[in-house]
Amino acid sequence: MNRYVNAIAGRLSLRPPQRRSLEILDRITEIVPPRKAVELAAALAAVVSRGMYVTVTPRPRSRPASTLLHFRKLLLI
């Protein structure tokens, strides 16, 4: 696990669902590094090809703070 994930989760006293979301974000940023210009289709293909997530669908941006990806099922466990 990334030491930053542990530090953030500890500092913010995240509940388990929030910590899982942070861990998912960490895994995705390892696969698709954050950049200004990213091709969404290629990023989705990279995430899905790893087989980590069952369904990943693009989500329209309704406001600047909204996320690019919406996860219906988070992890294949």
JSON list of N, CA and C in Angstrom, two decimals:
[
{"chain": "A", "resi": 1, "resn": "MET", "atom": "N", "xyz": [0.84, -1.18, 0.00]},
{"chain": "A", "resi": 1, "resn": "MET", "atom": "CA", "xyz": [0.00, 0.00, 0.00]},
{"chain": "A", "resi": 1, "resn": "MET", "atom": "C", "xyz": [0.89, 1.24, 0.00]},
{"chain": "A", "resi": 2, "resn": "ASN", "atom": "N", "xyz": [0.45, 2.23, -0.70]},
{"chain": "A", "resi": 2, "resn": "ASN", "atom": "CA", "xyz": [1.17, 3.48, -0.80]},
{"chain": "A", "resi": 2, "resn": "ASN", "atom": "C", "xyz": [1.22, 4.16, 0.57]},
{"chain": "A", "resi": 3, "resn": "ARG", "atom": "N", "xyz": [2.37, 4.67, 0.92]},
{"chain": "A", "resi": 3, "resn": "ARG", "atom": "CA", "xyz": [2.50, 5.31, 2.23]},
{"chain": "A", "resi": 3, "resn": "ARG", "atom": "C", "xyz": [1.66, 6.57, 2.33]},
{"chain": "A", "resi": 4, "resn": "TYR", "atom": "N", "xyz": [1.39, 7.22, 1.18]},
{"chain": "A", "resi": 4, "resn": "TYR", "atom": "CA", "xyz": [0.54, 8.41, 1.19]},
{"chain": "A", "resi": 4, "resn": "TYR", "atom": "C", "xyz": [-0.91, 8.06, 1.51]},
{"chain": "A", "resi": 5, "resn": "VAL", "atom": "N", "xyz": [-1.36, 6.92, 1.03]},
{"chain": "A", "resi": 5, "resn": "VAL", "atom": "CA", "xyz": [-2.71, 6.46, 1.35]},
{"chain": "A", "resi": 5, "resn": "VAL", "atom": "C", "xyz": [-2.83, 6.26, 2.85]},
{"chain": "A", "resi": 6, "resn": "ASN", "atom": "N", "xyz": [-1.87, 5.60, 3.44]},
{"chain": "A", "resi": 6, "resn": "ASN", "atom": "CA", "xyz": [-1.89, 5.38, 4.89]},
{"chain": "A", "resi": 6, "resn": "ASN", "atom": "C", "xyz": [-1.84, 6.70, 5.66]},
{"chain": "A", "resi": 7, "resn": "ALA", "atom": "N", "xyz": [-1.01, 7.62, 5.20]},
{"chain": "A", "resi": 7, "resn": "ALA", "atom": "CA", "xyz": [-0.89, 8.91, 5.88]},
{"chain": "A", "resi": 7, "resn": "ALA", "atom": "C", "xyz": [-2.19, 9.70, 5.79]},
{"chain": "A", "resi": 8, "resn": "ILE", "atom": "N", "xyz": [-2.78, 9.75, 4.60]},
{"chain": "A", "resi": 8, "resn": "ILE", "atom": "CA", "xyz": [-4.03, 10.50, 4.42]},
{"chain": "A", "resi": 8, "resn": "ILE", "atom": "C", "xyz": [-5.16, 9.86, 5.21]},
{"chain": "A", "resi": 9, "resn": "ALA", "atom": "N", "xyz": [-5.27, 8.53, 5.12]},
{"chain": "A", "resi": 9, "resn": "ALA", "atom": "CA", "xyz": [-6.34, 7.83, 5.84]},
{"chain": "A", "resi": 9, "resn": "ALA", "atom": "C", "xyz": [-6.20, 8.02, 7.35]},
{"chain": "A", "resi": 10, "resn": "GLY", "atom": "N", "xyz": [-4.98, 7.98, 7.84]},
{"chain": "A", "resi": 10, "resn": "GLY", "atom": "CA", "xyz": [-4.75, 8.18, 9.27]},
{"chain": "A", "resi": 10, "resn": "GLY", "atom": "C", "xyz": [-5.02, 9.60, 9.72]},
{"chain": "A", "resi": 11, "resn": "ARG", "atom": "N", "xyz": [-4.56, 10.55, 8.93]},
{"chain": "A", "resi": 11, "resn": "ARG", "atom": "CA", "xyz": [-4.72, 11.96, 9.29]},
{"chain": "A", "resi": 11, "resn": "ARG", "atom": "C", "xyz": [-6.19, 12.38, 9.28]},
{"chain": "A", "resi": 12, "resn": "LEU", "atom": "N", "xyz": [-6.94, 11.88, 8.30]},
{"chain": "A", "resi": 12, "resn": "LEU", "atom": "CA", "xyz": [-8.35, 12.26, 8.17]},
{"chain": "A", "resi": 12, "resn": "LEU", "atom": "C", "xyz": [-9.31, 11.32, 8.90]},
{"chain": "A", "resi": 13, "resn": "SER", "atom": "N", "xyz": [-8.78, 10.28, 9.52]},
{"chain": "A", "resi": 13, "resn": "SER", "atom": "CA", "xyz": [-9.61, 9.28, 10.22]},
{"chain": "A", "resi": 13, "resn": "SER", "atom": "C", "xyz": [-10.73, 8.77, 9.32]},
{"chain": "A", "resi": 14, "resn": "LEU", "atom": "N", "xyz": [-10.34, 8.28, 8.15]},
{"chain": "A", "resi": 14, "resn": "LEU", "atom": "CA", "xyz": [-11.33, 7.84, 7.17]},
{"chain": "A", "resi": 14, "resn": "LEU", "atom": "C", "xyz": [-12.03, 6.57, 7.63]},
{"chain": "A", "resi": 15, "resn": "ARG", "atom": "N", "xyz": [-13.33, 6.52, 7.35]},
{"chain": "A", "resi": 15, "resn": "ARG", "atom": "CA", "xyz": [-14.09, 5.30, 7.60]},
{"chain": "A", "resi": 15, "resn": "ARG", "atom": "C", "xyz": [-13.73, 4.29, 6.51]},
{"chain": "A", "resi": 16, "resn": "PRO", "atom": "N", "xyz": [-14.04, 3.00, 6.72]},
{"chain": "A", "resi": 16, "resn": "PRO", "atom": "CA", "xyz": [-13.66, 1.98, 5.73]},
{"chain": "A", "resi": 16, "resn": "PRO", "atom": "C", "xyz": [-14.12, 2.26, 4.30]},
{"chain": "A", "resi": 17, "resn": "PRO", "atom": "N", "xyz": [-15.36, 2.73, 4.04]},
{"chain": "A", "resi": 17, "resn": "PRO", "atom": "CA", "xyz": [-15.72, 2.99, 2.64]},
{"chain": "A", "resi": 17, "resn": "PRO", "atom": "C", "xyz": [-14.88, 4.11, 2.01]},
{"chain": "A", "resi": 18, "resn": "GLN", "atom": "N", "xyz": [-14.57, 5.13, 2.80]},
{"chain": "A", "resi": 18, "resn": "GLN", "atom": "CA", "xyz": [-13.75, 6.22, 2.29]},
{"chain": "A", "resi": 18, "resn": "GLN", "atom": "C", "xyz": [-12.33, 5.75, 2.03]},
{"chain": "A", "resi": 19, "resn": "ARG", "atom": "N", "xyz": [-11.81, 4.93, 2.91]},
{"chain": "A", "resi": 19, "resn": "ARG", "atom": "CA", "xyz": [-10.46, 4.40, 2.72]},
{"chain": "A", "resi": 19, "resn": "ARG", "atom": "C", "xyz": [-10.39, 3.52, 1.47]},
{"chain": "A", "resi": 20, "resn": "ARG", "atom": "N", "xyz": [-11.42, 2.69, 1.25]},
{"chain": "A", "resi": 20, "resn": "ARG", "atom": "CA", "xyz": [-11.44, 1.87, 0.03]},
{"chain": "A", "resi": 20, "resn": "ARG", "atom": "C", "xyz": [-11.45, 2.75, -1.22]},
{"chain": "A", "resi": 21, "resn": "SER", "atom": "N", "xyz": [-12.21, 3.83, -1.19]},
{"chain": "A", "resi": 21, "resn": "SER", "atom": "CA", "xyz": [-12.24, 4.75, -2.33]},
{"chain": "A", "resi": 21, "resn": "SER", "atom": "C", "xyz": [-10.86, 5.37, -2.56]},
{"chain": "A", "resi": 22, "resn": "LEU", "atom": "N", "xyz": [-10.18, 5.73, -1.49]},
{"chain": "A", "resi": 22, "resn": "LEU", "atom": "CA", "xyz": [-8.84, 6.28, -1.61]},
{"chain": "A", "resi": 22, "resn": "LEU", "atom": "C", "xyz": [-7.87, 5.24, -2.16]},
{"chain": "A", "resi": 23, "resn": "GLU", "atom": "N", "xyz": [-8.00, 3.99, -1.74]},
{"chain": "A", "resi": 23, "resn": "GLU", "atom": "CA", "xyz": [-7.15, 2.91, -2.26]},
{"chain": "A", "resi": 23, "resn": "GLU", "atom": "C", "xyz": [-7.42, 2.67, -3.74]},
{"chain": "A", "resi": 24, "resn": "ILE", "atom": "N", "xyz": [-8.69, 2.74, -4.15]},
{"chain": "A", "resi": 24, "resn": "ILE", "atom": "CA", "xyz": [-9.03, 2.59, -5.56]},
{"chain": "A", "resi": 24, "resn": "ILE", "atom": "C", "xyz": [-8.41, 3.72, -6.37]},
{"chain": "A", "resi": 25, "resn": "LEU", "atom": "N", "xyz": [-8.52, 4.93, -5.88]},
{"chain": "A", "resi": 25, "resn": "LEU", "atom": "CA", "xyz": [-7.90, 6.07, -6.57]},
{"chain": "A", "resi": 25, "resn": "LEU", "atom": "C", "xyz": [-6.40, 5.87, -6.70]},
{"chain": "A", "resi": 26, "resn": "ASP", "atom": "N", "xyz": [-5.76, 5.36, -5.66]},
{"chain": "A", "resi": 26, "resn": "ASP", "atom": "CA", "xyz": [-4.32, 5.09, -5.71]},
{"chain": "A", "resi": 26, "resn": "ASP", "atom": "C", "xyz": [-3.99, 4.07, -6.79]},
{"chain": "A", "resi": 27, "resn": "ARG", "atom": "N", "xyz": [-4.77, 2.99, -6.85]},
{"chain": "A", "resi": 27, "resn": "ARG", "atom": "CA", "xyz": [-4.52, 1.96, -7.87]},
{"chain": "A", "resi": 27, "resn": "ARG", "atom": "C", "xyz": [-4.71, 2.51, -9.28]},
{"chain": "A", "resi": 28, "resn": "ILE", "atom": "N", "xyz": [-5.75, 3.30, -9.47]},
{"chain": "A", "resi": 28, "resn": "ILE", "atom": "CA", "xyz": [-6.02, 3.85, -10.80]},
{"chain": "A", "resi": 28, "resn": "ILE", "atom": "C", "xyz": [-4.93, 4.83, -11.21]},
{"chain": "A", "resi": 29, "resn": "THR", "atom": "N", "xyz": [-4.44, 5.65, -10.28]},
{"chain": "A", "resi": 29, "resn": "THR", "atom": "CA", "xyz": [-3.38, 6.59, -10.65]},
{"chain": "A", "resi": 29, "resn": "THR", "atom": "C", "xyz": [-2.06, 5.88, -10.92]},
{"chain": "A", "resi": 30, "resn": "GLU", "atom": "N", "xyz": [-1.90, 4.65, -10.43]},
{"chain": "A", "resi": 30, "resn": "GLU", "atom": "CA", "xyz": [-0.72, 3.87, -10.81]},
{"chain": "A", "resi": 30, "resn": "GLU", "atom": "C", "xyz": [-0.85, 3.38, -12.25]},
{"chain": "A", "resi": 31, "resn": "ILE", "atom": "N", "xyz": [-2.07, 3.02, -12.66]},
{"chain": "A", "resi": 31, "resn": "ILE", "atom": "CA", "xyz": [-2.31, 2.53, -14.02]},
{"chain": "A", "resi": 31, "resn": "ILE", "atom": "C", "xyz": [-2.34, 3.68, -15.01]},
{"chain": "A", "resi": 32, "resn": "VAL", "atom": "N", "xyz": [-3.08, 4.72, -14.69]},
{"chain": "A", "resi": 32, "resn": "VAL", "atom": "CA", "xyz": [-3.24, 5.89, -15.56]},
{"chain": "A", "resi": 32, "resn": "VAL", "atom": "C", "xyz": [-2.78, 7.11, -14.77]},
{"chain": "A", "resi": 33, "resn": "PRO", "atom": "N", "xyz": [-1.52, 7.52, -14.93]},
{"chain": "A", "resi": 33, "resn": "PRO", "atom": "CA", "xyz": [-1.03, 8.68, -14.19]},
{"chain": "A", "resi": 33, "resn": "PRO", "atom": "C", "xyz": [-1.84, 9.94, -14.53]},
{"chain": "A", "resi": 34, "resn": "PRO", "atom": "N", "xyz": [-2.13, 10.77, -13.53]},
{"chain": "A", "resi": 34, "resn": "PRO", "atom": "CA", "xyz": [-2.91, 11.98, -13.79]},
{"chain": "A", "resi": 34, "resn": "PRO", "atom": "C", "xyz": [-2.14, 12.96, -14.67]},
{"chain": "A", "resi": 35, "resn": "ARG", "atom": "N", "xyz": [-2.79, 13.41, -15.70]},
{"chain": "A", "resi": 35, "resn": "ARG", "atom": "CA", "xyz": [-2.22, 14.40, -16.62]},
{"chain": "A", "resi": 35, "resn": "ARG", "atom": "C", "xyz": [-3.32, 15.37, -17.01]},
{"chain": "A", "resi": 36, "resn": "LYS", "atom": "N", "xyz": [-2.91, 16.50, -17.58]},
{"chain": "A", "resi": 36, "resn": "LYS", "atom": "CA", "xyz": [-3.91, 17.47, -18.03]},
{"chain": "A", "resi": 36, "resn": "LYS", "atom": "C", "xyz": [-4.75, 16.92, -19.17]},
{"chain": "A", "resi": 37, "resn": "ALA", "atom": "N", "xyz": [-4.09, 16.40, -20.18]},
{"chain": "A", "resi": 37, "resn": "ALA", "atom": "CA", "xyz": [-4.81, 15.88, -21.36]},
{"chain": "A", "resi": 37, "resn": "ALA", "atom": "C", "xyz": [-4.69, 14.37, -21.37]},
{"chain": "A", "resi": 38, "resn": "VAL", "atom": "N", "xyz": [-5.80, 13.71, -21.06]},
{"chain": "A", "resi": 38, "resn": "VAL", "atom": "CA", "xyz": [-5.82, 12.25, -21.05]},
{"chain": "A", "resi": 38, "resn": "VAL", "atom": "C", "xyz": [-6.95, 11.80, -21.96]},
{"chain": "A", "resi": 39, "resn": "GLU", "atom": "N", "xyz": [-6.68, 10.80, -22.77]},
{"chain": "A", "resi": 39, "resn": "GLU", "atom": "CA", "xyz": [-7.72, 10.26, -23.63]},
{"chain": "A", "resi": 39, "resn": "GLU", "atom": "C", "xyz": [-8.56, 9.31, -22.78]},
{"chain": "A", "resi": 40, "resn": "LEU", "atom": "N", "xyz": [-9.82, 9.66, -22.59]},
{"chain": "A", "resi": 40, "resn": "LEU", "atom": "CA", "xyz": [-10.68, 8.91, -21.69]},
{"chain": "A", "resi": 40, "resn": "LEU", "atom": "C", "xyz": [-10.85, 7.46, -22.13]},
{"chain": "A", "resi": 41, "resn": "ALA", "atom": "N", "xyz": [-11.02, 7.23, -23.42]},
{"chain": "A", "resi": 41, "resn": "ALA", "atom": "CA", "xyz": [-11.22, 5.85, -23.91]},
{"chain": "A", "resi": 41, "resn": "ALA", "atom": "C", "xyz": [-10.00, 4.98, -23.61]},
{"chain": "A", "resi": 42, "resn": "ALA", "atom": "N", "xyz": [-8.81, 5.53, -23.80]},
{"chain": "A", "resi": 42, "resn": "ALA", "atom": "CA", "xyz": [-7.58, 4.77, -23.52]},
{"chain": "A", "resi": 42, "resn": "ALA", "atom": "C", "xyz": [-7.43, 4.52, -22.02]},
{"chain": "A", "resi": 43, "resn": "ALA", "atom": "N", "xyz": [-7.78, 5.51, -21.21]},
{"chain": "A", "resi": 43, "resn": "ALA", "atom": "CA", "xyz": [-7.69, 5.35, -19.76]},
{"chain": "A", "resi": 43, "resn": "ALA", "atom": "C", "xyz": [-8.67, 4.28, -19.28]},
{"chain": "A", "resi": 44, "resn": "LEU", "atom": "N", "xyz": [-9.90, 4.31, -19.80]},
{"chain": "A", "resi": 44, "resn": "LEU", "atom": "CA", "xyz": [-10.87, 3.28, -19.43]},
{"chain": "A", "resi": 44, "resn": "LEU", "atom": "C", "xyz": [-10.41, 1.90, -19.85]},
{"chain": "A", "resi": 45, "resn": "ALA", "atom": "N", "xyz": [-9.86, 1.81, -21.06]},
{"chain": "A", "resi": 45, "resn": "ALA", "atom": "CA", "xyz": [-9.37, 0.52, -21.56]},
{"chain": "A", "resi": 45, "resn": "ALA", "atom": "C", "xyz": [-8.25, -0.01, -20.68]},
{"chain": "A", "resi": 46, "resn": "ALA", "atom": "N", "xyz": [-7.36, 0.88, -20.23]},
{"chain": "A", "resi": 46, "resn": "ALA", "atom": "CA", "xyz": [-6.24, 0.46, -19.38]},
{"chain": "A", "resi": 46, "resn": "ALA", "atom": "C", "xyz": [-6.74, -0.07, -18.04]},
{"chain": "A", "resi": 47, "resn": "VAL", "atom": "N", "xyz": [-7.73, 0.59, -17.47]},
{"chain": "A", "resi": 47, "resn": "VAL", "atom": "CA", "xyz": [-8.27, 0.16, -16.17]},
{"chain": "A", "resi": 47, "resn": "VAL", "atom": "C", "xyz": [-9.02, -1.16, -16.31]},
{"chain": "A", "resi": 48, "resn": "VAL", "atom": "N", "xyz": [-9.86, -1.26, -17.33]},
{"chain": "A", "resi": 48, "resn": "VAL", "atom": "CA", "xyz": [-10.66, -2.47, -17.52]},
{"chain": "A", "resi": 48, "resn": "VAL", "atom": "C", "xyz": [-9.78, -3.66, -17.90]},
{"chain": "A", "resi": 49, "resn": "SER", "atom": "N", "xyz": [-8.72, -3.41, -18.68]},
{"chain": "A", "resi": 49, "resn": "SER", "atom": "CA", "xyz": [-7.85, -4.51, -19.11]},
{"chain": "A", "resi": 49, "resn": "SER", "atom": "C", "xyz": [-7.13, -5.18, -17.94]},
{"chain": "A", "resi": 50, "resn": "ARG", "atom": "N", "xyz": [-6.96, -4.46, -16.85]},
{"chain": "A", "resi": 50, "resn": "ARG", "atom": "CA", "xyz": [-6.33, -5.05, -15.66]},
{"chain": "A", "resi": 50, "resn": "ARG", "atom": "C", "xyz": [-7.26, -6.01, -14.95]},
{"chain": "A", "resi": 51, "resn": "GLY", "atom": "N", "xyz": [-8.55, -5.95, -15.26]},
{"chain": "A", "resi": 51, "resn": "GLY", "atom": "CA", "xyz": [-9.52, -6.84, -14.65]},
{"chain": "A", "resi": 51, "resn": "GLY", "atom": "C", "xyz": [-9.80, -6.55, -13.19]},
{"chain": "A", "resi": 52, "resn": "MET", "atom": "N", "xyz": [-9.44, -5.37, -12.72]},
{"chain": "A", "resi": 52, "resn": "MET", "atom": "CA", "xyz": [-9.63, -5.04, -11.32]},
{"chain": "A", "resi": 52, "resn": "MET", "atom": "C", "xyz": [-11.07, -4.62, -11.02]},
{"chain": "A", "resi": 53, "resn": "TYR", "atom": "N", "xyz": [-11.72, -4.03, -11.98]},
{"chain": "A", "resi": 53, "resn": "TYR", "atom": "CA", "xyz": [-13.06, -3.48, -11.77]},
{"chain": "A", "resi": 53, "resn": "TYR", "atom": "C", "xyz": [-14.03, -4.10, -12.76]},
{"chain": "A", "resi": 54, "resn": "VAL", "atom": "N", "xyz": [-15.20, -4.44, -12.29]},
{"chain": "A", "resi": 54, "resn": "VAL", "atom": "CA", "xyz": [-16.18, -5.12, -13.14]},
{"chain": "A", "resi": 54, "resn": "VAL", "atom": "C", "xyz": [-16.72, -4.17, -14.19]},
{"chain": "A", "resi": 55, "resn": "THR", "atom": "N", "xyz": [-17.29, -3.08, -13.78]},
{"chain": "A", "resi": 55, "resn": "THR", "atom": "CA", "xyz": [-17.84, -2.11, -14.74]},
{"chain": "A", "resi": 55, "resn": "THR", "atom": "C", "xyz": [-17.34, -0.72, -14.41]},
{"chain": "A", "resi": 56, "resn": "VAL", "atom": "N", "xyz": [-16.85, -0.07, -15.40]},
{"chain": "A", "resi": 56, "resn": "VAL", "atom": "CA", "xyz": [-16.43, 1.32, -15.28]},
{"chain": "A", "resi": 56, "resn": "VAL", "atom": "C", "xyz": [-17.10, 2.05, -16.43]},
{"chain": "A", "resi": 57, "resn": "THR", "atom": "N", "xyz": [-17.82, 3.11, -16.10]},
{"chain": "A", "resi": 57, "resn": "THR", "atom": "CA", "xyz": [-18.51, 3.86, -17.15]},
{"chain": "A", "resi": 57, "resn": "THR", "atom": "C", "xyz": [-18.14, 5.33, -17.04]},
{"chain": "A", "resi": 58, "resn": "PRO", "atom": "N", "xyz": [-18.04, 6.02, -18.17]},
{"chain": "A", "resi": 58, "resn": "PRO", "atom": "CA", "xyz": [-17.78, 7.46, -18.11]},
{"chain": "A", "resi": 58, "resn": "PRO", "atom": "C", "xyz": [-19.00, 8.18, -17.54]},
{"chain": "A", "resi": 59, "resn": "ARG", "atom": "N", "xyz": [-18.75, 9.25, -16.85]},
{"chain": "A", "resi": 59, "resn": "ARG", "atom": "CA", "xyz": [-19.82, 10.02, -16.25]},
{"chain": "A", "resi": 59, "resn": "ARG", "atom": "C", "xyz": [-19.69, 11.45, -16.72]},
{"chain": "A", "resi": 60, "resn": "PRO", "atom": "N", "xyz": [-20.76, 12.06, -17.21]},
{"chain": "A", "resi": 60, "resn": "PRO", "atom": "CA", "xyz": [-20.66, 13.44, -17.69]},
{"chain": "A", "resi": 60, "resn": "PRO", "atom": "C", "xyz": [-20.33, 14.39, -16.54]},
{"chain": "A", "resi": 61, "resn": "ARG", "atom": "N", "xyz": [-19.55, 15.38, -16.84]},
{"chain": "A", "resi": 61, "resn": "ARG", "atom": "CA", "xyz": [-19.18, 16.36, -15.83]},
{"chain": "A", "resi": 61, "resn": "ARG", "atom": "C", "xyz": [-20.28, 17.41, -15.71]},
{"chain": "A", "resi": 62, "resn": "SER", "atom": "N", "xyz": [-20.93, 17.45, -14.59]},
{"chain": "A", "resi": 62, "resn": "SER", "atom": "CA", "xyz": [-21.97, 18.44, -14.38]},
{"chain": "A", "resi": 62, "resn": "SER", "atom": "C", "xyz": [-21.42, 19.66, -13.63]},
{"chain": "A", "resi": 63, "resn": "ARG", "atom": "N", "xyz": [-20.36, 19.46, -12.90]},
{"chain": "A", "resi": 63, "resn": "ARG", "atom": "CA", "xyz": [-19.70, 20.56, -12.20]},
{"chain": "A", "resi": 63, "resn": "ARG", "atom": "C", "xyz": [-18.21, 20.23, -12.10]},
{"chain": "A", "resi": 64, "resn": "PRO", "atom": "N", "xyz": [-17.37, 21.23, -11.93]},
{"chain": "A", "resi": 64, "resn": "PRO", "atom": "CA", "xyz": [-15.92, 20.98, -11.94]},
{"chain": "A", "resi": 64, "resn": "PRO", "atom": "C", "xyz": [-15.43, 19.97, -10.92]},
{"chain": "A", "resi": 65, "resn": "ALA", "atom": "N", "xyz": [-16.08, 19.86, -9.79]},
{"chain": "A", "resi": 65, "resn": "ALA", "atom": "CA", "xyz": [-15.59, 18.95, -8.75]},
{"chain": "A", "resi": 65, "resn": "ALA", "atom": "C", "xyz": [-16.05, 17.51, -8.96]},
{"chain": "A", "resi": 66, "resn": "SER", "atom": "N", "xyz": [-16.90, 17.27, -9.97]},
{"chain": "A", "resi": 66, "resn": "SER", "atom": "CA", "xyz": [-17.38, 15.90, -10.16]},
{"chain": "A", "resi": 66, "resn": "SER", "atom": "C", "xyz": [-16.28, 15.01, -10.71]},
{"chain": "A", "resi": 67, "resn": "THR", "atom": "N", "xyz": [-16.41, 13.74, -10.52]},
{"chain": "A", "resi": 67, "resn": "THR", "atom": "CA", "xyz": [-15.38, 12.79, -10.95]},
{"chain": "A", "resi": 67, "resn": "THR", "atom": "C", "xyz": [-15.56, 12.41, -12.40]},
{"chain": "A", "resi": 68, "resn": "LEU", "atom": "N", "xyz": [-14.49, 11.95, -13.02]},
{"chain": "A", "resi": 68, "resn": "LEU", "atom": "CA", "xyz": [-14.54, 11.50, -14.41]},
{"chain": "A", "resi": 68, "resn": "LEU", "atom": "C", "xyz": [-15.13, 10.11, -14.53]},
{"chain": "A", "resi": 69, "resn": "LEU", "atom": "N", "xyz": [-14.89, 9.29, -13.54]},
{"chain": "A", "resi": 69, "resn": "LEU", "atom": "CA", "xyz": [-15.32, 7.90, -13.63]},
{"chain": "A", "resi": 69, "resn": "LEU", "atom": "C", "xyz": [-16.31, 7.58, -12.52]},
{"chain": "A", "resi": 70, "resn": "HIS", "atom": "N", "xyz": [-17.28, 6.76, -12.85]},
{"chain": "A", "resi": 70, "resn": "HIS", "atom": "CA", "xyz": [-18.26, 6.31, -11.87]},
{"chain": "A", "resi": 70, "resn": "HIS", "atom": "C", "xyz": [-18.14, 4.80, -11.76]},
{"chain": "A", "resi": 71, "resn": "PHE", "atom": "N", "xyz": [-17.89, 4.30, -10.58]},
{"chain": "A", "resi": 71, "resn": "PHE", "atom": "CA", "xyz": [-17.71, 2.87, -10.38]},
{"chain": "A", "resi": 71, "resn": "PHE", "atom": "C", "xyz": [-18.99, 2.26, -9.85]},
{"chain": "A", "resi": 72, "resn": "ARG", "atom": "N", "xyz": [-19.57, 1.34, -10.62]},
{"chain": "A", "resi": 72, "resn": "ARG", "atom": "CA", "xyz": [-20.77, 0.66, -10.15]},
{"chain": "A", "resi": 72, "resn": "ARG", "atom": "C", "xyz": [-20.41, -0.45, -9.17]},
{"chain": "A", "resi": 73, "resn": "LYS", "atom": "N", "xyz": [-19.40, -1.22, -9.52]},
{"chain": "A", "resi": 73, "resn": "LYS", "atom": "CA", "xyz": [-18.87, -2.21, -8.59]},
{"chain": "A", "resi": 73, "resn": "LYS", "atom": "C", "xyz": [-17.41, -1.86, -8.40]},
{"chain": "A", "resi": 74, "resn": "LEU", "atom": "N", "xyz": [-16.99, -1.75, -7.19]},
{"chain": "A", "resi": 74, "resn": "LEU", "atom": "CA", "xyz": [-15.66, -1.24, -6.92]},
{"chain": "A", "resi": 74, "resn": "LEU", "atom": "C", "xyz": [-14.57, -2.28, -7.13]},
{"chain": "A", "resi": 75, "resn": "LEU", "atom": "N", "xyz": [-14.67, -3.38, -6.51]},
{"chain": "A", "resi": 75, "resn": "LEU", "atom": "CA", "xyz": [-13.58, -4.35, -6.58]},
{"chain": "A", "resi": 75, "resn": "LEU", "atom": "C", "xyz": [-14.10, -5.74, -6.89]},
{"chain": "A", "resi": 76, "resn": "LEU", "atom": "N", "xyz": [-13.30, -6.50, -7.57]},
{"chain": "A", "resi": 76, "resn": "LEU", "atom": "CA", "xyz": [-13.59, -7.92, -7.76]},
{"chain": "A", "resi": 76, "resn": "LEU", "atom": "C", "xyz": [-12.94, -8.66, -6.61]},
{"chain": "A", "resi": 77, "resn": "ILE", "atom": "N", "xyz": [-13.74, -9.00, -5.66]},
{"chain": "A", "resi": 77, "resn": "ILE", "atom": "CA", "xyz": [-13.18, -9.69, -4.49]},
{"chain": "A", "resi": 77, "resn": "ILE", "atom": "C", "xyz": [-13.82, -11.05, -4.39]}
]
